[in-house]
Protein backbone atom coordinates (compact mmCIF):
# COMPACT_ATOMS: atom_id res chain seq x y z
CA UNK A 1 0.00 0.00 0.00
CA UNK A 2 0.98 3.60 -0.39
CA UNK A 3 -0.03 6.71 1.46
CA UNK A 4 -0.52 9.89 -0.60
CA UNK A 5 0.26 13.08 1.30
CA UNK A 6 0.72 16.49 -0.37
CA UNK A 7 1.51 14.87 -3.70
CA UNK A 8 4.16 12.59 -2.22
CA UNK A 9 3.67 8.87 -1.78
CA UNK A 10 4.96 6.75 1.09
CA UNK A 11 5.12 2.99 1.28
CA UNK A 12 3.06 1.38 4.07
CA UNK A 13 2.05 -2.12 5.11
CA UNK A 14 -1.50 -3.38 4.55
CA UNK A 15 -2.75 -1.64 7.70
CA UNK A 16 -1.22 1.73 6.94
CA UNK A 17 1.93 1.55 9.10
CA UNK A 18 4.89 3.25 7.44
CA UNK A 19 7.30 0.81 5.83
CA UNK A 20 10.31 3.07 6.39
CA UNK A 21 10.82 4.65 9.77
CA UNK A 22 12.92 7.33 8.12
CA UNK A 23 9.97 8.59 6.03
CA UNK A 24 8.32 9.94 9.15
CA UNK A 25 7.75 13.62 9.79
CA UNK A 26 5.42 15.56 12.07
CA UNK A 27 3.43 16.68 8.99
CA UNK A 28 3.00 13.05 7.97
CA UNK A 29 1.72 12.19 11.45
CA UNK A 30 -0.81 15.04 11.26
CA UNK A 31 -1.94 13.87 7.81
CA UNK A 32 -2.35 10.23 8.91
CA UNK A 33 -4.41 11.39 11.88
CA UNK A 34 -6.56 13.63 9.64
CA UNK A 35 -7.39 10.61 7.49
CA UNK A 36 -8.71 8.88 10.63
CA UNK A 37 -10.70 11.99 11.55
CA UNK A 38 -8.42 12.74 14.48
CA UNK A 39 -6.81 16.09 15.33
CA UNK A 40 -3.52 15.69 17.14
CA UNK A 41 -3.50 17.78 20.31
CA UNK A 42 -0.63 18.35 22.69
CA UNK A 43 -1.81 15.31 24.68
CA UNK A 44 -1.69 13.11 21.59
CA UNK A 45 1.79 14.35 20.76
CA UNK A 46 2.98 13.55 24.24
CA UNK A 47 2.17 9.88 23.62
CA UNK A 48 3.42 9.84 20.02
CA UNK A 49 6.73 11.39 21.03
CA UNK A 50 7.02 9.03 23.96
CA UNK A 51 6.63 6.07 21.59
CA UNK A 52 9.28 7.38 19.24
CA UNK A 53 11.72 7.73 22.12
CA UNK A 54 10.80 4.27 23.40
CA UNK A 55 11.45 2.75 19.98
CA UNK A 56 14.73 4.58 19.66
CA UNK A 57 15.88 3.18 23.00
CA UNK A 58 14.51 -0.38 22.84
CA UNK A 59 14.03 -1.04 19.10
CA UNK A 60 10.50 -2.19 19.70
CA UNK A 61 6.98 -0.73 19.71
CA UNK A 62 5.44 -1.71 23.07
CA UNK A 63 2.18 -3.60 23.53
CA UNK A 64 -0.64 -1.55 25.01
CA UNK A 65 -0.25 -2.83 28.58
CA UNK A 66 3.45 -2.03 28.51
CA UNK A 67 2.80 1.39 27.01
CA UNK A 68 0.23 2.19 29.70
CA UNK A 69 2.65 1.28 32.46
CA UNK A 70 5.53 3.20 30.88
CA UNK A 71 3.38 6.32 30.36
CA UNK A 72 2.32 6.06 34.00
CA UNK A 73 5.91 6.10 35.05
CA UNK A 74 6.90 9.01 32.79
CA UNK A 75 3.81 11.23 32.80
CA UNK A 76 2.03 10.20 35.99
CA UNK A 77 -0.71 7.76 36.94
CA UNK A 78 -3.47 10.12 35.73
CA UNK A 79 -2.18 9.57 32.17
CA UNK A 80 -0.93 6.01 32.58
CA UNK A 81 -4.35 4.40 32.49
CA UNK A 82 -6.31 2.88 29.66
CA UNK A 83 -9.27 5.22 30.02
CA UNK A 84 -7.17 8.32 29.36
CA UNK A 85 -5.24 6.66 26.52
CA UNK A 86 -8.34 5.22 24.81
CA UNK A 87 -9.99 8.66 24.91
CA UNK A 88 -7.02 10.00 22.96
CA UNK A 89 -6.69 7.00 20.66
CA UNK A 90 -10.04 5.22 20.36
CA UNK A 91 -8.68 2.64 17.86
CA UNK A 92 -6.31 1.34 20.55
CA UNK A 93 -3.59 3.52 22.05
CA UNK A 94 -0.61 1.40 21.09
CA UNK A 95 -1.82 0.62 17.58
CA UNK A 96 -3.06 4.06 16.63
CA UNK A 97 -0.31 6.08 18.30
CA UNK A 98 2.39 3.81 16.82
CA UNK A 99 0.95 4.42 13.39
CA UNK A 100 1.17 8.20 13.76
CA UNK A 101 4.64 7.79 15.26
CA UNK A 102 5.76 6.02 12.08
CA UNK A 103 6.60 2.83 13.96
CA UNK A 104 5.76 -0.76 13.05
CA UNK A 105 2.67 -2.36 14.56
CA UNK A 106 3.36 -3.04 18.24
CA UNK A 107 4.84 -6.38 19.26
CA UNK A 108 2.11 -8.32 20.99
CA UNK A 109 -0.77 -6.80 19.01
CA UNK A 110 -2.67 -9.00 16.60
CA UNK B 1 -4.68 -21.38 22.07
CA UNK B 2 -7.61 -18.94 21.78
CA UNK B 3 -9.93 -21.19 23.82
CA UNK B 4 -7.36 -21.38 26.57
CA UNK B 5 -6.94 -17.61 26.55
CA UNK B 6 -10.67 -17.13 26.85
CA UNK B 7 -10.94 -19.54 29.74
CA UNK B 8 -8.10 -17.75 31.50
CA UNK B 9 -5.76 -20.72 31.88
CA UNK B 10 -2.21 -19.52 32.41
CA UNK B 11 0.51 -21.90 31.31
CA UNK B 12 4.17 -21.80 32.20
CA UNK B 13 6.05 -21.13 28.98
CA UNK B 14 9.80 -21.57 28.80
CA UNK B 15 11.58 -20.18 25.75
CA UNK B 16 14.86 -21.98 25.28
CA UNK B 17 17.48 -20.00 23.38
CA UNK B 18 20.55 -21.90 22.22
CA UNK B 19 21.94 -19.88 19.32
CA UNK B 20 24.24 -16.89 18.94
CA UNK B 21 22.29 -13.68 18.33
CA UNK B 22 23.13 -12.38 14.87
CA UNK B 23 23.97 -15.20 12.44
CA UNK B 24 20.34 -16.26 12.03
CA UNK B 25 16.90 -14.85 12.82
CA UNK B 26 16.25 -17.33 15.62
CA UNK B 27 17.30 -15.10 18.52
CA UNK B 28 15.30 -12.07 17.42
CA UNK B 29 12.23 -14.12 16.52
CA UNK B 30 12.45 -16.02 19.80
CA UNK B 31 12.52 -12.79 21.75
CA UNK B 32 9.56 -11.34 19.86
CA UNK B 33 7.46 -14.48 20.25
CA UNK B 34 8.22 -14.55 23.98
CA UNK B 35 7.15 -10.91 24.32
CA UNK B 36 3.92 -11.61 22.45
CA UNK B 37 3.19 -14.52 24.82
CA UNK B 38 3.91 -12.28 27.78
CA UNK B 39 1.59 -9.58 26.40
CA UNK B 40 -1.17 -12.22 26.51
CA UNK B 41 -0.65 -12.71 30.23
CA UNK B 42 1.04 -16.07 29.99
CA UNK B 43 3.70 -16.97 32.54
CA UNK B 44 6.84 -16.51 30.47
CA UNK B 45 10.38 -17.43 31.44
CA UNK B 46 13.51 -17.35 29.28
CA UNK B 47 16.39 -19.82 29.28
CA UNK B 48 19.76 -19.15 27.68
CA UNK B 49 22.20 -21.98 27.14
CA UNK B 50 24.91 -23.10 24.74
CA UNK B 51 25.72 -20.25 22.28
CA UNK B 52 22.43 -18.64 23.36
CA UNK B 53 24.26 -17.01 26.27
CA UNK B 54 25.91 -14.67 23.74
CA UNK B 55 22.49 -13.10 23.17
CA UNK B 56 22.75 -11.35 26.53
CA UNK B 57 26.33 -10.15 26.07
CA UNK B 58 26.90 -6.43 26.66
CA UNK B 59 28.25 -4.17 23.92
CA UNK B 60 26.80 -5.87 20.85
CA UNK B 61 27.32 -3.84 17.68
CA UNK B 62 25.76 -4.84 14.36
CA UNK B 63 26.78 -1.78 12.30
CA UNK B 64 29.18 -3.64 10.04
CA UNK B 65 26.85 -6.58 9.36
CA UNK B 66 23.93 -4.33 8.45
CA UNK B 67 21.29 -5.89 10.71
CA UNK B 68 19.13 -4.35 13.38
CA UNK B 69 20.79 -4.32 16.80
CA UNK B 70 17.85 -5.78 18.67
CA UNK B 71 19.95 -6.45 21.78
CA UNK B 72 18.39 -3.29 23.28
CA UNK B 73 15.06 -5.10 23.20
CA UNK B 74 16.09 -7.60 25.89
CA UNK B 75 15.81 -4.68 28.29
CA UNK B 76 12.01 -4.60 27.83
CA UNK B 77 11.54 -8.15 29.16
CA UNK B 78 10.87 -6.72 32.62
CA UNK B 79 8.32 -4.23 31.20
CA UNK B 80 6.44 -7.21 29.73
CA UNK B 81 6.39 -8.78 33.21
CA UNK B 82 8.88 -11.49 32.34
CA UNK B 83 10.54 -11.86 35.72
CA UNK B 84 12.62 -15.00 35.24
CA UNK B 85 15.60 -15.14 32.90
CA UNK B 86 17.81 -18.18 33.45
CA UNK B 87 21.35 -18.46 32.14
CA UNK B 88 23.27 -21.71 32.41
CA UNK B 89 26.54 -21.32 34.29
CA UNK B 90 28.34 -24.11 32.42
CA UNK B 91 27.52 -22.53 29.03
CA UNK B 92 28.93 -19.20 30.23
CA UNK B 93 32.07 -20.76 31.68
CA UNK B 94 33.03 -22.81 28.66
CA UNK B 95 32.78 -19.64 26.54
CA UNK B 96 34.97 -17.66 28.91
CA UNK B 97 32.06 -15.51 30.06
CA UNK B 98 30.74 -14.62 33.48
CA UNK B 99 27.69 -12.78 34.82
CA UNK B 100 29.55 -9.49 34.53
CA UNK B 101 29.67 -9.88 30.73
CA UNK B 102 25.88 -9.92 30.52
CA UNK B 103 23.52 -6.97 30.19
CA UNK B 104 22.20 -6.07 33.65
CA UNK B 105 18.53 -6.78 32.95
CA UNK B 106 16.05 -5.57 35.56
CA UNK B 107 12.35 -5.21 36.13
CA UNK B 108 10.80 -2.30 37.95
CA UNK B 109 8.46 -3.00 40.81
CA UNK B 110 5.52 -0.72 40.05
CA UNK B 111 4.08 -1.08 43.54
CA UNK B 112 7.36 -0.41 45.25
CA UNK B 113 8.38 3.03 43.92
CA UNK B 114 9.70 1.44 40.69
CA UNK B 115 12.49 -0.26 42.55
CA UNK B 116 14.75 -2.13 40.11
CA UNK B 117 15.20 -5.85 40.69
CA UNK B 118 17.53 -8.15 38.76
CA UNK B 119 16.01 -10.48 36.16
CA UNK B 120 18.94 -12.74 35.38
CA UNK B 121 19.48 -15.87 37.43
CA UNK B 122 22.62 -17.87 36.79
CA UNK B 123 21.78 -21.54 37.27
CA UNK B 124 23.66 -24.82 37.00
CA UNK B 125 22.89 -27.38 34.28
CA UNK B 126 21.18 -29.46 36.93
CA UNK B 127 18.95 -26.58 38.05
CA UNK B 128 18.19 -25.82 34.40
CA UNK B 129 16.97 -29.39 34.00
CA UNK B 130 14.56 -28.87 36.86
CA UNK B 131 13.32 -25.56 35.41
CA UNK B 132 12.64 -27.32 32.11
CA UNK B 133 10.83 -30.13 33.93
CA UNK B 134 8.57 -27.68 35.74
CA UNK B 135 7.43 -25.84 32.58
CA UNK B 136 4.19 -26.67 30.78
CA UNK B 137 5.27 -25.53 27.33
CA UNK B 138 8.81 -25.54 25.90
CA UNK B 139 9.61 -23.51 22.81
CA UNK B 140 13.04 -23.84 21.25
CA UNK B 141 14.83 -21.19 19.26
mmCIF file of C-alpha atoms in Angstrom:
data_model
loop_
_atom_site.group_PDB
_atom_site.id
_atom_site.type_symbol
_atom_site.label_atom_id
_atom_site.label_comp_id
_atom_site.label_asym_id
_atom_site.label_seq_id
_atom_site.Cartn_x
_atom_site.Cartn_y
_atom_site.Cartn_z
ATOM 1 C CA UNK A 1 0.000 0.000 0.000
ATOM 2 C CA UNK A 2 0.979 3.605 -0.392
ATOM 3 C CA UNK A 3 -0.034 6.708 1.461
ATOM 4 C CA UNK A 4 -0.518 9.885 -0.595
ATOM 5 C CA UNK A 5 0.260 13.080 1.300
ATOM 6 C CA UNK A 6 0.720 16.489 -0.371
ATOM 7 C CA UNK A 7 1.511 14.868 -3.699
ATOM 8 C CA UNK A 8 4.162 12.587 -2.219
ATOM 9 C CA UNK A 9 3.666 8.874 -1.781
ATOM 10 C CA UNK A 10 4.956 6.753 1.092
ATOM 11 C CA UNK A 11 5.116 2.989 1.282
ATOM 12 C CA UNK A 12 3.057 1.384 4.071
ATOM 13 C CA UNK A 13 2.046 -2.120 5.110
ATOM 14 C CA UNK A 14 -1.503 -3.382 4.552
ATOM 15 C CA UNK A 15 -2.749 -1.643 7.696
ATOM 16 C CA UNK A 16 -1.216 1.733 6.943
ATOM 17 C CA UNK A 17 1.929 1.552 9.104
ATOM 18 C CA UNK A 18 4.891 3.254 7.443
ATOM 19 C CA UNK A 19 7.299 0.812 5.825
ATOM 20 C CA UNK A 20 10.308 3.065 6.387
ATOM 21 C CA UNK A 21 10.816 4.648 9.768
ATOM 22 C CA UNK A 22 12.924 7.332 8.123
ATOM 23 C CA UNK A 23 9.975 8.595 6.027
ATOM 24 C CA UNK A 24 8.321 9.943 9.154
ATOM 25 C CA UNK A 25 7.746 13.625 9.791
ATOM 26 C CA UNK A 26 5.417 15.560 12.065
ATOM 27 C CA UNK A 27 3.431 16.676 8.995
ATOM 28 C CA UNK A 28 2.998 13.052 7.966
ATOM 29 C CA UNK A 29 1.720 12.189 11.447
ATOM 30 C CA UNK A 30 -0.815 15.038 11.256
ATOM 31 C CA UNK A 31 -1.936 13.874 7.813
ATOM 32 C CA UNK A 32 -2.351 10.234 8.912
ATOM 33 C CA UNK A 33 -4.407 11.394 11.882
ATOM 34 C CA UNK A 34 -6.555 13.633 9.636
ATOM 35 C CA UNK A 35 -7.393 10.607 7.494
ATOM 36 C CA UNK A 36 -8.712 8.878 10.625
ATOM 37 C CA UNK A 37 -10.698 11.989 11.546
ATOM 38 C CA UNK A 38 -8.424 12.744 14.480
ATOM 39 C CA UNK A 39 -6.807 16.092 15.335
ATOM 40 C CA UNK A 40 -3.520 15.690 17.143
ATOM 41 C CA UNK A 41 -3.501 17.778 20.313
ATOM 42 C CA UNK A 42 -0.630 18.350 22.689
ATOM 43 C CA UNK A 43 -1.806 15.307 24.685
ATOM 44 C CA UNK A 44 -1.686 13.111 21.587
ATOM 45 C CA UNK A 45 1.792 14.347 20.761
ATOM 46 C CA UNK A 46 2.982 13.552 24.244
ATOM 47 C CA UNK A 47 2.167 9.880 23.617
ATOM 48 C CA UNK A 48 3.420 9.838 20.019
ATOM 49 C CA UNK A 49 6.735 11.389 21.032
ATOM 50 C CA UNK A 50 7.018 9.030 23.957
ATOM 51 C CA UNK A 51 6.627 6.066 21.593
ATOM 52 C CA UNK A 52 9.277 7.385 19.236
ATOM 53 C CA UNK A 53 11.719 7.728 22.123
ATOM 54 C CA UNK A 54 10.796 4.269 23.397
ATOM 55 C CA UNK A 55 11.455 2.749 19.975
ATOM 56 C CA UNK A 56 14.733 4.583 19.664
ATOM 57 C CA UNK A 57 15.878 3.185 22.997
ATOM 58 C CA UNK A 58 14.508 -0.375 22.843
ATOM 59 C CA UNK A 59 14.032 -1.041 19.098
ATOM 60 C CA UNK A 60 10.501 -2.191 19.702
ATOM 61 C CA UNK A 61 6.976 -0.730 19.714
ATOM 62 C CA UNK A 62 5.444 -1.706 23.065
ATOM 63 C CA UNK A 63 2.178 -3.596 23.530
ATOM 64 C CA UNK A 64 -0.641 -1.555 25.011
ATOM 65 C CA UNK A 65 -0.255 -2.827 28.580
ATOM 66 C CA UNK A 66 3.455 -2.032 28.509
ATOM 67 C CA UNK A 67 2.800 1.392 27.012
ATOM 68 C CA UNK A 68 0.227 2.189 29.703
ATOM 69 C CA UNK A 69 2.650 1.280 32.456
ATOM 70 C CA UNK A 70 5.530 3.204 30.881
ATOM 71 C CA UNK A 71 3.382 6.316 30.361
ATOM 72 C CA UNK A 72 2.324 6.065 34.001
ATOM 73 C CA UNK A 73 5.913 6.105 35.048
ATOM 74 C CA UNK A 74 6.904 9.012 32.787
ATOM 75 C CA UNK A 75 3.806 11.225 32.800
ATOM 76 C CA UNK A 76 2.033 10.200 35.993
ATOM 77 C CA UNK A 77 -0.710 7.762 36.935
ATOM 78 C CA UNK A 78 -3.473 10.117 35.732
ATOM 79 C CA UNK A 79 -2.180 9.573 32.169
ATOM 80 C CA UNK A 80 -0.932 6.014 32.581
ATOM 81 C CA UNK A 81 -4.347 4.396 32.487
ATOM 82 C CA UNK A 82 -6.311 2.877 29.657
ATOM 83 C CA UNK A 83 -9.274 5.223 30.024
ATOM 84 C CA UNK A 84 -7.173 8.319 29.358
ATOM 85 C CA UNK A 85 -5.245 6.660 26.517
ATOM 86 C CA UNK A 86 -8.340 5.222 24.815
ATOM 87 C CA UNK A 87 -9.990 8.655 24.910
ATOM 88 C CA UNK A 88 -7.019 10.005 22.964
ATOM 89 C CA UNK A 89 -6.687 7.003 20.655
ATOM 90 C CA UNK A 90 -10.044 5.219 20.357
ATOM 91 C CA UNK A 91 -8.676 2.643 17.864
ATOM 92 C CA UNK A 92 -6.312 1.338 20.545
ATOM 93 C CA UNK A 93 -3.587 3.519 22.049
ATOM 94 C CA UNK A 94 -0.606 1.403 21.087
ATOM 95 C CA UNK A 95 -1.818 0.622 17.584
ATOM 96 C CA UNK A 96 -3.057 4.056 16.626
ATOM 97 C CA UNK A 97 -0.310 6.080 18.302
ATOM 98 C CA UNK A 98 2.395 3.809 16.824
ATOM 99 C CA UNK A 99 0.946 4.422 13.386
ATOM 100 C CA UNK A 100 1.172 8.195 13.758
ATOM 101 C CA UNK A 101 4.641 7.794 15.255
ATOM 102 C CA UNK A 102 5.759 6.020 12.081
ATOM 103 C CA UNK A 103 6.598 2.828 13.960
ATOM 104 C CA UNK A 104 5.757 -0.761 13.052
ATOM 105 C CA UNK A 105 2.675 -2.364 14.560
ATOM 106 C CA UNK A 106 3.362 -3.042 18.243
ATOM 107 C CA UNK A 107 4.841 -6.380 19.259
ATOM 108 C CA UNK A 108 2.107 -8.316 20.986
ATOM 109 C CA UNK A 109 -0.766 -6.803 19.005
ATOM 110 C CA UNK A 110 -2.672 -9.003 16.597
ATOM 111 C CA UNK B 1 -4.678 -21.385 22.075
ATOM 112 C CA UNK B 2 -7.612 -18.937 21.780
ATOM 113 C CA UNK B 3 -9.928 -21.186 23.823
ATOM 114 C CA UNK B 4 -7.363 -21.380 26.566
ATOM 115 C CA UNK B 5 -6.938 -17.612 26.546
ATOM 116 C CA UNK B 6 -10.666 -17.128 26.854
ATOM 117 C CA UNK B 7 -10.940 -19.538 29.741
ATOM 118 C CA UNK B 8 -8.100 -17.748 31.497
ATOM 119 C CA UNK B 9 -5.763 -20.719 31.876
ATOM 120 C CA UNK B 10 -2.212 -19.521 32.411
ATOM 121 C CA UNK B 11 0.512 -21.903 31.311
ATOM 122 C CA UNK B 12 4.168 -21.799 32.198
ATOM 123 C CA UNK B 13 6.050 -21.131 28.983
ATOM 124 C CA UNK B 14 9.795 -21.566 28.801
ATOM 125 C CA UNK B 15 11.576 -20.179 25.750
ATOM 126 C CA UNK B 16 14.864 -21.979 25.279
ATOM 127 C CA UNK B 17 17.483 -20.001 23.376
ATOM 128 C CA UNK B 18 20.546 -21.904 22.215
ATOM 129 C CA UNK B 19 21.936 -19.876 19.316
ATOM 130 C CA UNK B 20 24.238 -16.891 18.940
ATOM 131 C CA UNK B 21 22.291 -13.675 18.329
ATOM 132 C CA UNK B 22 23.130 -12.376 14.872
ATOM 133 C CA UNK B 23 23.969 -15.204 12.443
ATOM 134 C CA UNK B 24 20.344 -16.261 12.029
ATOM 135 C CA UNK B 25 16.905 -14.852 12.824
ATOM 136 C CA UNK B 26 16.254 -17.329 15.621
ATOM 137 C CA UNK B 27 17.296 -15.104 18.516
ATOM 138 C CA UNK B 28 15.296 -12.071 17.421
ATOM 139 C CA UNK B 29 12.234 -14.120 16.518
ATOM 140 C CA UNK B 30 12.455 -16.023 19.798
ATOM 141 C CA UNK B 31 12.524 -12.787 21.754
ATOM 142 C CA UNK B 32 9.556 -11.345 19.856
ATOM 143 C CA UNK B 33 7.459 -14.483 20.251
ATOM 144 C CA UNK B 34 8.224 -14.549 23.978
ATOM 145 C CA UNK B 35 7.146 -10.905 24.320
ATOM 146 C CA UNK B 36 3.920 -11.614 22.447
ATOM 147 C CA UNK B 37 3.189 -14.516 24.823
ATOM 148 C CA UNK B 38 3.910 -12.279 27.784
ATOM 149 C CA UNK B 39 1.585 -9.580 26.405
ATOM 150 C CA UNK B 40 -1.174 -12.221 26.507
ATOM 151 C CA UNK B 41 -0.650 -12.708 30.232
ATOM 152 C CA UNK B 42 1.044 -16.075 29.986
ATOM 153 C CA UNK B 43 3.699 -16.968 32.543
ATOM 154 C CA UNK B 44 6.838 -16.511 30.472
ATOM 155 C CA UNK B 45 10.384 -17.427 31.437
ATOM 156 C CA UNK B 46 13.513 -17.349 29.283
ATOM 157 C CA UNK B 47 16.387 -19.818 29.280
ATOM 158 C CA UNK B 48 19.760 -19.153 27.680
ATOM 159 C CA UNK B 49 22.199 -21.976 27.143
ATOM 160 C CA UNK B 50 24.912 -23.100 24.738
ATOM 161 C CA UNK B 51 25.716 -20.251 22.278
ATOM 162 C CA UNK B 52 22.428 -18.644 23.358
ATOM 163 C CA UNK B 53 24.263 -17.012 26.271
ATOM 164 C CA UNK B 54 25.907 -14.670 23.735
ATOM 165 C CA UNK B 55 22.489 -13.100 23.167
ATOM 166 C CA UNK B 56 22.749 -11.354 26.535
ATOM 167 C CA UNK B 57 26.334 -10.155 26.069
ATOM 168 C CA UNK B 58 26.901 -6.427 26.658
ATOM 169 C CA UNK B 59 28.247 -4.167 23.921
ATOM 170 C CA UNK B 60 26.799 -5.865 20.845
ATOM 171 C CA UNK B 61 27.315 -3.838 17.681
ATOM 172 C CA UNK B 62 25.755 -4.837 14.356
ATOM 173 C CA UNK B 63 26.781 -1.779 12.300
ATOM 174 C CA UNK B 64 29.182 -3.636 10.039
ATOM 175 C CA UNK B 65 26.855 -6.575 9.358
ATOM 176 C CA UNK B 66 23.928 -4.328 8.453
ATOM 177 C CA UNK B 67 21.289 -5.887 10.705
ATOM 178 C CA UNK B 68 19.132 -4.349 13.383
ATOM 179 C CA UNK B 69 20.790 -4.320 16.801
ATOM 180 C CA UNK B 70 17.849 -5.782 18.674
ATOM 181 C CA UNK B 71 19.947 -6.453 21.781
ATOM 182 C CA UNK B 72 18.393 -3.285 23.277
ATOM 183 C CA UNK B 73 15.059 -5.095 23.198
ATOM 184 C CA UNK B 74 16.092 -7.602 25.891
ATOM 185 C CA UNK B 75 15.806 -4.682 28.289
ATOM 186 C CA UNK B 76 12.006 -4.604 27.833
ATOM 187 C CA UNK B 77 11.542 -8.147 29.161
ATOM 188 C CA UNK B 78 10.872 -6.716 32.619
ATOM 189 C CA UNK B 79 8.321 -4.226 31.200
ATOM 190 C CA UNK B 80 6.444 -7.207 29.734
ATOM 191 C CA UNK B 81 6.392 -8.779 33.210
ATOM 192 C CA UNK B 82 8.879 -11.491 32.341
ATOM 193 C CA UNK B 83 10.541 -11.860 35.723
ATOM 194 C CA UNK B 84 12.616 -15.003 35.238
ATOM 195 C CA UNK B 85 15.596 -15.140 32.898
ATOM 196 C CA UNK B 86 17.807 -18.179 33.446
ATOM 197 C CA UNK B 87 21.354 -18.457 32.144
ATOM 198 C CA UNK B 88 23.273 -21.712 32.405
ATOM 199 C CA UNK B 89 26.538 -21.320 34.285
ATOM 200 C CA UNK B 90 28.339 -24.108 32.422
ATOM 201 C CA UNK B 91 27.518 -22.531 29.035
ATOM 202 C CA UNK B 92 28.929 -19.204 30.232
ATOM 203 C CA UNK B 93 32.072 -20.758 31.677
ATOM 204 C CA UNK B 94 33.029 -22.806 28.658
ATOM 205 C CA UNK B 95 32.779 -19.636 26.536
ATOM 206 C CA UNK B 96 34.969 -17.658 28.909
ATOM 207 C CA UNK B 97 32.061 -15.506 30.058
ATOM 208 C CA UNK B 98 30.736 -14.618 33.480
ATOM 209 C CA UNK B 99 27.692 -12.785 34.817
ATOM 210 C CA UNK B 100 29.552 -9.487 34.530
ATOM 211 C CA UNK B 101 29.666 -9.876 30.730
ATOM 212 C CA UNK B 102 25.880 -9.918 30.522
ATOM 213 C CA UNK B 103 23.519 -6.968 30.193
ATOM 214 C CA UNK B 104 22.202 -6.070 33.653
ATOM 215 C CA UNK B 105 18.528 -6.781 32.945
ATOM 216 C CA UNK B 106 16.051 -5.571 35.558
ATOM 217 C CA UNK B 107 12.353 -5.215 36.133
ATOM 218 C CA UNK B 108 10.801 -2.302 37.951
ATOM 219 C CA UNK B 109 8.464 -3.005 40.813
ATOM 220 C CA UNK B 110 5.522 -0.717 40.049
ATOM 221 C CA UNK B 111 4.077 -1.078 43.544
ATOM 222 C CA UNK B 112 7.365 -0.413 45.246
ATOM 223 C CA UNK B 113 8.377 3.030 43.917
ATOM 224 C CA UNK B 114 9.704 1.443 40.685
ATOM 225 C CA UNK B 115 12.492 -0.255 42.550
ATOM 226 C CA UNK B 116 14.750 -2.129 40.114
ATOM 227 C CA UNK B 117 15.200 -5.847 40.691
ATOM 228 C CA UNK B 118 17.529 -8.146 38.763
ATOM 229 C CA UNK B 119 16.006 -10.477 36.164
ATOM 230 C CA UNK B 120 18.936 -12.737 35.385
ATOM 231 C CA UNK B 121 19.475 -15.872 37.434
ATOM 232 C CA UNK B 122 22.623 -17.868 36.786
ATOM 233 C CA UNK B 123 21.781 -21.543 37.275
ATOM 234 C CA UNK B 124 23.661 -24.824 37.004
ATOM 235 C CA UNK B 125 22.893 -27.378 34.281
ATOM 236 C CA UNK B 126 21.176 -29.465 36.933
ATOM 237 C CA UNK B 127 18.953 -26.576 38.051
ATOM 238 C CA UNK B 128 18.187 -25.822 34.397
ATOM 239 C CA UNK B 129 16.968 -29.392 33.997
ATOM 240 C CA UNK B 130 14.565 -28.872 36.857
ATOM 241 C CA UNK B 131 13.317 -25.563 35.410
ATOM 242 C CA UNK B 132 12.642 -27.315 32.108
ATOM 243 C CA UNK B 133 10.831 -30.134 33.931
ATOM 244 C CA UNK B 134 8.566 -27.682 35.741
ATOM 245 C CA UNK B 135 7.433 -25.842 32.584
ATOM 246 C CA UNK B 136 4.188 -26.666 30.777
ATOM 247 C CA UNK B 137 5.272 -25.532 27.328
ATOM 248 C CA UNK B 138 8.808 -25.537 25.896
ATOM 249 C CA UNK B 139 9.607 -23.511 22.810
ATOM 250 C CA UNK B 140 13.039 -23.843 21.251
ATOM 251 C CA UNK B 141 14.828 -21.187 19.259
#
